[in-house]
PDB file of C-alpha atoms in Angstrom:
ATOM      1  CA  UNK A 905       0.000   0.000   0.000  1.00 57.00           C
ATOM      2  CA  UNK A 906       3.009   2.309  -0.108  1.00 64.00           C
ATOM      3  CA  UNK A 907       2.077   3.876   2.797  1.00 84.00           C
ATOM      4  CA  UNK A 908      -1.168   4.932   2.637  1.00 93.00           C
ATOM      5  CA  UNK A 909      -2.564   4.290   6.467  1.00 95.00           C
ATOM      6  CA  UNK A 910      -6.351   4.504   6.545  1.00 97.00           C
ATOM      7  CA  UNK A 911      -7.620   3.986  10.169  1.00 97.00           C
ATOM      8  CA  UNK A 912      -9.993   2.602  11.608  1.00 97.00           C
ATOM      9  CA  UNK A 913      -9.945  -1.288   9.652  1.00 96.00           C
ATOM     10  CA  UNK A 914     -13.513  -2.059  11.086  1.00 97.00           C
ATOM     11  CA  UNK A 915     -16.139   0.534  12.100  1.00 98.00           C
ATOM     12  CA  UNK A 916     -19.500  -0.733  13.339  1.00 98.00           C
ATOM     13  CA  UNK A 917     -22.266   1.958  13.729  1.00 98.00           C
ATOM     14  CA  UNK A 918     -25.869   1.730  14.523  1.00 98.00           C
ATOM     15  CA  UNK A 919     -28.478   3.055  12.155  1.00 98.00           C
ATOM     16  CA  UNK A 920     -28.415   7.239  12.800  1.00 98.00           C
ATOM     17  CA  UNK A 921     -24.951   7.426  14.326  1.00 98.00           C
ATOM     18  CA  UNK A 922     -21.770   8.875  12.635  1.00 98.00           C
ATOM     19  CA  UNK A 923     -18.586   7.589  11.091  1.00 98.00           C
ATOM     20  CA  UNK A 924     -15.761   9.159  10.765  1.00 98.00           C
ATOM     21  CA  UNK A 925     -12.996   7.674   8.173  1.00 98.00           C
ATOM     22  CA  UNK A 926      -9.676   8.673   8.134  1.00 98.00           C
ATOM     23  CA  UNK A 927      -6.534   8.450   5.771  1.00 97.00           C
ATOM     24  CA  UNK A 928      -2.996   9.504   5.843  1.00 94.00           C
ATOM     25  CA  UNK A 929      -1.294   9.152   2.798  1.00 90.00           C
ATOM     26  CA  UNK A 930       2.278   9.151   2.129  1.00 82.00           C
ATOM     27  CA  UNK A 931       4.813  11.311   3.559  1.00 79.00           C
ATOM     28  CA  UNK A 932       5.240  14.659   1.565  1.00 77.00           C
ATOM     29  CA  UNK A 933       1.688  13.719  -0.420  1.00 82.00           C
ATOM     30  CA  UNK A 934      -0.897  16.616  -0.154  1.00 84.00           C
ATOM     31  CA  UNK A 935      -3.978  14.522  -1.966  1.00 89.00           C
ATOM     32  CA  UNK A 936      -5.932  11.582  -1.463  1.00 93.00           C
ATOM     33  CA  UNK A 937      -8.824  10.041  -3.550  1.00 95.00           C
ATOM     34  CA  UNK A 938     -11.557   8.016  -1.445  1.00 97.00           C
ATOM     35  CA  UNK A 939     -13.246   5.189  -3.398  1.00 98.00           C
ATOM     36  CA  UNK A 940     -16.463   3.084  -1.735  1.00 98.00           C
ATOM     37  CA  UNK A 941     -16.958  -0.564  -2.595  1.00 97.00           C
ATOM     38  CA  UNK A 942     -20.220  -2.193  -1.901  1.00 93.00           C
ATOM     39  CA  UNK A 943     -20.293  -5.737  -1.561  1.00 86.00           C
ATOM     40  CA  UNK A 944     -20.040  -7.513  -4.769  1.00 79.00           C
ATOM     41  CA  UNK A 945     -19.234  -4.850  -7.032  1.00 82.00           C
ATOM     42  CA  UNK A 946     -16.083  -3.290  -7.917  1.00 84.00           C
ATOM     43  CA  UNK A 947     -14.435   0.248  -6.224  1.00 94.00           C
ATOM     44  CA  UNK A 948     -16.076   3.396  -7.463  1.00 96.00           C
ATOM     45  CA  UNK A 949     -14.590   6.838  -7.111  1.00 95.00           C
ATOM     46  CA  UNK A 950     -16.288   9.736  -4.634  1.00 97.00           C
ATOM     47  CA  UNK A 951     -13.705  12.661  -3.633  1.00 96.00           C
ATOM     48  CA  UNK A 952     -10.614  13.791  -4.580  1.00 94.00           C
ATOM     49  CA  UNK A 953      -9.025  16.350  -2.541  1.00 94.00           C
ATOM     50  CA  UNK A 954      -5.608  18.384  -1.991  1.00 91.00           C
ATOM     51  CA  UNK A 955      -5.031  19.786   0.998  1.00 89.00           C
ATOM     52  CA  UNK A 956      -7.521  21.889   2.100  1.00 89.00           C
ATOM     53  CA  UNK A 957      -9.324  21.936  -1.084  1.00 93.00           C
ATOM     54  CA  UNK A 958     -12.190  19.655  -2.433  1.00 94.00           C
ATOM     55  CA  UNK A 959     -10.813  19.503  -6.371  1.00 91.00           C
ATOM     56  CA  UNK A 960     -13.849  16.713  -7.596  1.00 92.00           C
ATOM     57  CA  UNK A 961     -16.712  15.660  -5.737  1.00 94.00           C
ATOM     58  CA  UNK A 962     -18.582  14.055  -8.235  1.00 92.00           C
ATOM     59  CA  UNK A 963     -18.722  10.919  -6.464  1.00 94.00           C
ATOM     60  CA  UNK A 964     -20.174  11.785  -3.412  1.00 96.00           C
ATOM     61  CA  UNK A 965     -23.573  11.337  -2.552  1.00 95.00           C
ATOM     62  CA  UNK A 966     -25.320  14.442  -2.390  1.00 91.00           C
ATOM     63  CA  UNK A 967     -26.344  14.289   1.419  1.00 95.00           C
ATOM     64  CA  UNK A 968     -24.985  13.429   4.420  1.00 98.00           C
ATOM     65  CA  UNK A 969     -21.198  12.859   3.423  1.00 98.00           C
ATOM     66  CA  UNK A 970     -18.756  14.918   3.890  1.00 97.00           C
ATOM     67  CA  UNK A 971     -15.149  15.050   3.255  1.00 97.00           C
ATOM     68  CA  UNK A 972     -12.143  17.355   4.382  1.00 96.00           C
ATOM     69  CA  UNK A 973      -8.399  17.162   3.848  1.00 95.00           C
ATOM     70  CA  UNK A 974      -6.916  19.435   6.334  1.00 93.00           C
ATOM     71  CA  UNK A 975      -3.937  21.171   6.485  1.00 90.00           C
ATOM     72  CA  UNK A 976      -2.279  19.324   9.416  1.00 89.00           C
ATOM     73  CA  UNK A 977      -3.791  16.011  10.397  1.00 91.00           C
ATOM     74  CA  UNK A 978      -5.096  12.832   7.685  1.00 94.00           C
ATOM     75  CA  UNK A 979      -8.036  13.290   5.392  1.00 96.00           C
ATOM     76  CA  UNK A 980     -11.861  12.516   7.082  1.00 98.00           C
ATOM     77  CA  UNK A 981     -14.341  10.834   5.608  1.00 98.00           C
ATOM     78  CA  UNK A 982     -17.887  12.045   7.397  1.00 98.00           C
ATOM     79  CA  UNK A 983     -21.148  10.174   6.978  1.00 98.00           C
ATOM     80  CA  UNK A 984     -23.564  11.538   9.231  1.00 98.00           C
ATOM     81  CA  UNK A 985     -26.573   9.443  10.213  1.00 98.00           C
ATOM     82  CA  UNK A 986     -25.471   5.911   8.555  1.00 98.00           C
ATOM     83  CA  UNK A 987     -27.826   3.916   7.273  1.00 97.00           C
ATOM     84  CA  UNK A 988     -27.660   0.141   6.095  1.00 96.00           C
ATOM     85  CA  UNK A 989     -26.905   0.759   2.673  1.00 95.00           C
ATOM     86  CA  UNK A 990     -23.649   2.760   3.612  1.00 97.00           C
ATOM     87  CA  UNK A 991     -22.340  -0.752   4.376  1.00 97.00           C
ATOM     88  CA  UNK A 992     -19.239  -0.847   2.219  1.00 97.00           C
ATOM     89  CA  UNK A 993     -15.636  -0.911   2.088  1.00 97.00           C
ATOM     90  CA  UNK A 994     -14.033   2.473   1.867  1.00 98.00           C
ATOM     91  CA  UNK A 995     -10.323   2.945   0.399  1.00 97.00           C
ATOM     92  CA  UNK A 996      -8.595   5.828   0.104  1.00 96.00           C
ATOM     93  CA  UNK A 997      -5.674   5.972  -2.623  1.00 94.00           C
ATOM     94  CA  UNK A 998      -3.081   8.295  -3.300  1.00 91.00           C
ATOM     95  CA  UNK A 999      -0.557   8.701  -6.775  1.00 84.00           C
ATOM     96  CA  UNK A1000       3.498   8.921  -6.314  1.00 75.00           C
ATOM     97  CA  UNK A1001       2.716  11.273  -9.191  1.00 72.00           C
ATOM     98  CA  UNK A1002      -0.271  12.783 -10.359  1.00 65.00           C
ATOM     99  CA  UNK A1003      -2.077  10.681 -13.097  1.00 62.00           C
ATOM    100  CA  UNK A1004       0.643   7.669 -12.456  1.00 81.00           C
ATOM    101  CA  UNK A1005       0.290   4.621 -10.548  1.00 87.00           C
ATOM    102  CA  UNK A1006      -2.098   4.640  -7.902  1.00 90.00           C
ATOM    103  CA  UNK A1007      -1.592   2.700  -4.119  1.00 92.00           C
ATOM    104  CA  UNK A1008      -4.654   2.241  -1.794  1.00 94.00           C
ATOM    105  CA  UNK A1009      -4.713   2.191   1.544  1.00 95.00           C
ATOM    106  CA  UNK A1010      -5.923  -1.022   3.210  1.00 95.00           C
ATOM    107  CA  UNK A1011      -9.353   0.028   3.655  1.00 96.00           C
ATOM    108  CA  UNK A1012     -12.407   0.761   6.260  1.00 98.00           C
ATOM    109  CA  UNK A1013     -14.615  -1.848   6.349  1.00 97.00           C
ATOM    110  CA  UNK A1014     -18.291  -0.028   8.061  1.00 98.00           C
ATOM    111  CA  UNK A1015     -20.936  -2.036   8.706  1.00 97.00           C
ATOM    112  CA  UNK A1016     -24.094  -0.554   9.831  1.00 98.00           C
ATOM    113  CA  UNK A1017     -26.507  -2.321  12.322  1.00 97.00           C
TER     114      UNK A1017
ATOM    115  CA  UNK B 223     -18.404   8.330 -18.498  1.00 86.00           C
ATOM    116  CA  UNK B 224     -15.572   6.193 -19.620  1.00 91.00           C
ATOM    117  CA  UNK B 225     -17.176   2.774 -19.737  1.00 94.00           C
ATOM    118  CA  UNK B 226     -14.867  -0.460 -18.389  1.00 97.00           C
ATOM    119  CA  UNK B 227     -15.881  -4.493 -19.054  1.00 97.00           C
ATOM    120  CA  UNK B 228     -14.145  -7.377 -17.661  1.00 98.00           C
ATOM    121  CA  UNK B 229     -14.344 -10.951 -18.151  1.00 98.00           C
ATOM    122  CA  UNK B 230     -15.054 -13.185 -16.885  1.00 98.00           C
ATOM    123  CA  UNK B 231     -17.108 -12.666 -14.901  1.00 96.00           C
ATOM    124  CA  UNK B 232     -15.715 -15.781 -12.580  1.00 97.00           C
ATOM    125  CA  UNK B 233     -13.323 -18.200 -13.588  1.00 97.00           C
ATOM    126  CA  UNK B 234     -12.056 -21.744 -11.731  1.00 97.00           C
ATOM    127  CA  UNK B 235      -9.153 -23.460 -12.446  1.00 96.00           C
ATOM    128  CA  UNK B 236      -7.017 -26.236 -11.477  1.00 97.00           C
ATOM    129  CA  UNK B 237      -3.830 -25.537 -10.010  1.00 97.00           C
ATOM    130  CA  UNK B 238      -0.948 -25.064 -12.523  1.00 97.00           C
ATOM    131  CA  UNK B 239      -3.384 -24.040 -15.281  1.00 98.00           C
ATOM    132  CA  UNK B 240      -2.971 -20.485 -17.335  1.00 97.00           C
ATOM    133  CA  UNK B 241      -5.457 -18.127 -17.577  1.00 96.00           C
ATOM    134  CA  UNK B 242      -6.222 -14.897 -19.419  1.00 98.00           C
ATOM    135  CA  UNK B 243      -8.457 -11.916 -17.941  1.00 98.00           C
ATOM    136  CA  UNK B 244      -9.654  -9.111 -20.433  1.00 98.00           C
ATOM    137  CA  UNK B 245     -10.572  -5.719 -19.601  1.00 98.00           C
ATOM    138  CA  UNK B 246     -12.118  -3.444 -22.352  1.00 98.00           C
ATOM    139  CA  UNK B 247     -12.794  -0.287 -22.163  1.00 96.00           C
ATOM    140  CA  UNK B 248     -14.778   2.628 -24.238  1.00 95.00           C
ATOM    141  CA  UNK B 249     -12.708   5.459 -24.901  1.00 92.00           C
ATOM    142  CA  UNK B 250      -9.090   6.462 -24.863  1.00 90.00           C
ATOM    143  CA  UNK B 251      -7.171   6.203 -21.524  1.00 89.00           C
ATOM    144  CA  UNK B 252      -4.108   8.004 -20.067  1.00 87.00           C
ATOM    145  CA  UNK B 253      -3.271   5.662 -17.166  1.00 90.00           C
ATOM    146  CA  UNK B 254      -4.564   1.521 -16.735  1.00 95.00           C
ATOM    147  CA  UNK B 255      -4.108  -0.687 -13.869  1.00 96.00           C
ATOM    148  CA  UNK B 256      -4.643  -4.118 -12.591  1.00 98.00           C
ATOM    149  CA  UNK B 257      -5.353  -5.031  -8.728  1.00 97.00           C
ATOM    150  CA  UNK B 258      -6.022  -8.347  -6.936  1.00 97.00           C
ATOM    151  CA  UNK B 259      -7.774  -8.100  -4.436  1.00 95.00           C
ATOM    152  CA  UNK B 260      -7.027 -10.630  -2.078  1.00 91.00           C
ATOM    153  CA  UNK B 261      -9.995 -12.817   0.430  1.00 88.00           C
ATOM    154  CA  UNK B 262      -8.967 -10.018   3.101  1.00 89.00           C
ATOM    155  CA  UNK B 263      -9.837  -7.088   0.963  1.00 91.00           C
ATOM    156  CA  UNK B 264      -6.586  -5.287   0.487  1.00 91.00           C
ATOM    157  CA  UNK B 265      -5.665  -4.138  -3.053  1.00 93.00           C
ATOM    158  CA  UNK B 266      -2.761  -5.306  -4.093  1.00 93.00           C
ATOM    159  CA  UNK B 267      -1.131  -3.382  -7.168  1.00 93.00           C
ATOM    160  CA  UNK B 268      -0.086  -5.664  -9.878  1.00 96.00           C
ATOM    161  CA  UNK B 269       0.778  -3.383 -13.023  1.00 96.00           C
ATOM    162  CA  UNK B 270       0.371   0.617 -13.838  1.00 94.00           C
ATOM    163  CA  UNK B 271       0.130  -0.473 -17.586  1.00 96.00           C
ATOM    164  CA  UNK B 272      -1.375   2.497 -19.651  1.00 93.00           C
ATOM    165  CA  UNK B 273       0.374   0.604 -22.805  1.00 94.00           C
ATOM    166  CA  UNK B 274       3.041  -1.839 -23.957  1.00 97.00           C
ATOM    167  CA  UNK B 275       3.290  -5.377 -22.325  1.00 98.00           C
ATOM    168  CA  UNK B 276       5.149  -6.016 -18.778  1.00 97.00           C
ATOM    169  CA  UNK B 277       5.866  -9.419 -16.715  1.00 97.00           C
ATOM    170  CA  UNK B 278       6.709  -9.781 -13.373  1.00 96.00           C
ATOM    171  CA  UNK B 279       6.814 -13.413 -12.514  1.00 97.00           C
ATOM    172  CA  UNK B 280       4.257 -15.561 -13.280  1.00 97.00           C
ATOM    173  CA  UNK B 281       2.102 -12.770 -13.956  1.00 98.00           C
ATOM    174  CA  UNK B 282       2.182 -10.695 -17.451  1.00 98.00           C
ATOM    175  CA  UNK B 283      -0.052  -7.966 -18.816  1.00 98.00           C
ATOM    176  CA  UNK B 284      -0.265  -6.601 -22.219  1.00 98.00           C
ATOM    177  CA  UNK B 285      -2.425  -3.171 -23.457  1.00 97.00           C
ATOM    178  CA  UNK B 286      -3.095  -2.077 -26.727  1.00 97.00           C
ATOM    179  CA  UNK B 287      -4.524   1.653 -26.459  1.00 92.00           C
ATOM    180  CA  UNK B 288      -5.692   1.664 -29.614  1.00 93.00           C
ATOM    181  CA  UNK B 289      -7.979  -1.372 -29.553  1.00 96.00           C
ATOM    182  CA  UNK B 290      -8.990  -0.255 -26.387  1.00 96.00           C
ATOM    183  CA  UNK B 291      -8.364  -3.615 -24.244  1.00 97.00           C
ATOM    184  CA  UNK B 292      -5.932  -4.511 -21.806  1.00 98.00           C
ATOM    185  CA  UNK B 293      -5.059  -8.600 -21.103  1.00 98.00           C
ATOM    186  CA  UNK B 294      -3.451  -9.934 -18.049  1.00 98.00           C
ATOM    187  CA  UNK B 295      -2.006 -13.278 -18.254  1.00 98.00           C
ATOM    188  CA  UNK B 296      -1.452 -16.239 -15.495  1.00 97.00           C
ATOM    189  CA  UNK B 297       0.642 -18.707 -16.437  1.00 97.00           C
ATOM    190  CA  UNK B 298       0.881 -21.600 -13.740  1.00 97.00           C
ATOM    191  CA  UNK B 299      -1.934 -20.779 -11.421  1.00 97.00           C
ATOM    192  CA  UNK B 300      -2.218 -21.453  -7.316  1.00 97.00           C
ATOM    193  CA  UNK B 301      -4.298 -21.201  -4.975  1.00 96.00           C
ATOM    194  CA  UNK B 302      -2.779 -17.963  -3.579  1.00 95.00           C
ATOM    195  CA  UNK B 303      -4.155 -16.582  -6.855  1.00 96.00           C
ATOM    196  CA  UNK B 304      -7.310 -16.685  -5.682  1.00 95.00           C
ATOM    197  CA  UNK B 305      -9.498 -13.188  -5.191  1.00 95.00           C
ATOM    198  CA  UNK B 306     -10.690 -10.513  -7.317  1.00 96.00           C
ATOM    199  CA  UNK B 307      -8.906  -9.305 -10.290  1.00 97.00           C
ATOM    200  CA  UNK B 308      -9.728  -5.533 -11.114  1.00 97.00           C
ATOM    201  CA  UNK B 309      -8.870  -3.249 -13.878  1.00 97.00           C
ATOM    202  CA  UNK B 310      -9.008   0.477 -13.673  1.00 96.00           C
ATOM    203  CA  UNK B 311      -8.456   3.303 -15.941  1.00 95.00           C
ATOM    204  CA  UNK B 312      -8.044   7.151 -15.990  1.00 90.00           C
ATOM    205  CA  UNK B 313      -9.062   9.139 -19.006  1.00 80.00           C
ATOM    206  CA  UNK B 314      -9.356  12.694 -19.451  1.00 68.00           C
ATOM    207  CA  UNK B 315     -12.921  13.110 -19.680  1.00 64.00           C
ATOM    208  CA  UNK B 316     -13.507  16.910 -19.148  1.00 58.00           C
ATOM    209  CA  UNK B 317     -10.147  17.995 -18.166  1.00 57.00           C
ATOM    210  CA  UNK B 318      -9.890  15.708 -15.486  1.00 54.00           C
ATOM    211  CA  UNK B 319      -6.524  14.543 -15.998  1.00 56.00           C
ATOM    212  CA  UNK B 320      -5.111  14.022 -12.362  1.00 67.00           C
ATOM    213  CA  UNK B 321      -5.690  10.277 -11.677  1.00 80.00           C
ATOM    214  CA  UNK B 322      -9.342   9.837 -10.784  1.00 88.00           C
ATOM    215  CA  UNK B 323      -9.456   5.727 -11.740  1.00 93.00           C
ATOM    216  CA  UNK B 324     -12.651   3.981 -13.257  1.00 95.00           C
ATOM    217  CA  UNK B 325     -13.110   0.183 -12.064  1.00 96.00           C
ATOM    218  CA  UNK B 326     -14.575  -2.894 -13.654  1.00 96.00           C
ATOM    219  CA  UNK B 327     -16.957  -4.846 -12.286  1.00 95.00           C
ATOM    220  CA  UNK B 328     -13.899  -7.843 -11.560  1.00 96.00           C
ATOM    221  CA  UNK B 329     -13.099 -11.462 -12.162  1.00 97.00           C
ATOM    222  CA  UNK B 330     -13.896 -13.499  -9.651  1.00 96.00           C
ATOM    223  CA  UNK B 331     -10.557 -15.519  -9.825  1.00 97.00           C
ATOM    224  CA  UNK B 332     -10.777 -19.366  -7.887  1.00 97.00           C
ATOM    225  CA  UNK B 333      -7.729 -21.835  -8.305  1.00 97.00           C
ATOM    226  CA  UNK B 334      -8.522 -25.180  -6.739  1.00 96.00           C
ATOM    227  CA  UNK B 335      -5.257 -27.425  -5.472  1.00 95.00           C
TER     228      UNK B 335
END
């Protein structure tokens, strides 16, 4: 994964709660992409942001999830009153270069109940 | 949006067998990659391949831009082979030329002993 810490590796939440998501990626990187994957289908892009800028958001459902890339601390992923269907795996990926070779993180695995 | 097909869908084999997984996609491309995601979910980078063929191992991938497919290639398969094979691809739909990735839906990959 080159690096790319994502923390926590399970999250459990009860219908209405939050989660909170969070990814460092590699030393000296200022951008990370988050992807969800719901079970059985393959990883599909949400967010892309720089540090301290949202650059694509075309992803991301339109309510209730946020996301923020701060200038000191890792990128958060916020969903705000989870539901069953934001069961998923959520990876967060960064590129050495831009528009090279991308390395995920090891993912968040949420699971709503 | 940039439309990307694999198959098979799933695919068994023997151990020791070779096997070939395709990954089409609908419009030109600037970056292509192939993941295997292994039975505990973590992505595991096998080739940044955007053209031109590469090996590394047992393991080879070729992409031909211009026909718009990428193959990847597994000669001598075991069991650790197992998981989910993914291609994904950038293009530069709209400008968007920093690294965004578009999956396939995967190939379900299951090597008996």
């Amino acid at each position: 994964n080159a690096g790319v810490m994502q923390n926590p590796r399970h999250l459990v939440r009860r219908r209405g709660q939050e989660a909170r998501l969070r990814c460092s990626p590699m030393k000296g990187h200022s951008h990370v992409y988050w992807y969800r994957q719901l079970p059985e289908e393959g990883l599909k892009f949400m967010v892309y942001l720089q540090k301290e800028n949202i650059i694509d958001e075309s992803g991301m459902p339109k309510e209730r999830f946020s996301a923020e890339f701060p200038k000191e601390g890792p990128s958060i992923l916020r969903i705000q009153q989870v539901v069953r269907g934001d069961s998923a795996a959520y990876f967060c990926a960064t590129h050495l270069l831009e528009n090279t070779e991308a390395f995920f993180g090891q993912g968040t695995r949420l699971t709503v109940v | 949006g940039i439309q990307v097909e694999q198959s098979p869908p799933d695919l068994i084999l023997q151990e020791g067998a070779n096997s070939t997984l395709r990954c089409n996609f609908s419009d030109s491309v600037n970056n292509l990659q192939w993941f295997h995601q292994n039975p505990w979910g973590q992505l595991i980078n096998l080739f940044y391949i955007p053209s031109g063929t590469k090996q590394n191992g047992r393991l080879s991938a070729t992409t031909v831009a211009t026909e718009r497919y990428s193959s990847l290639y597994i000669s001598s398969s075991q069991t650790t082979d197992s998981g989910v094979y993914f291609c994904a691809v950038g293009d530069n739909a709209g400008g968007t030329s920093y690294g965004k990735l578009t999956f396939g839906q995967g190939t379900i990959l299951t090597v008996h002993p």
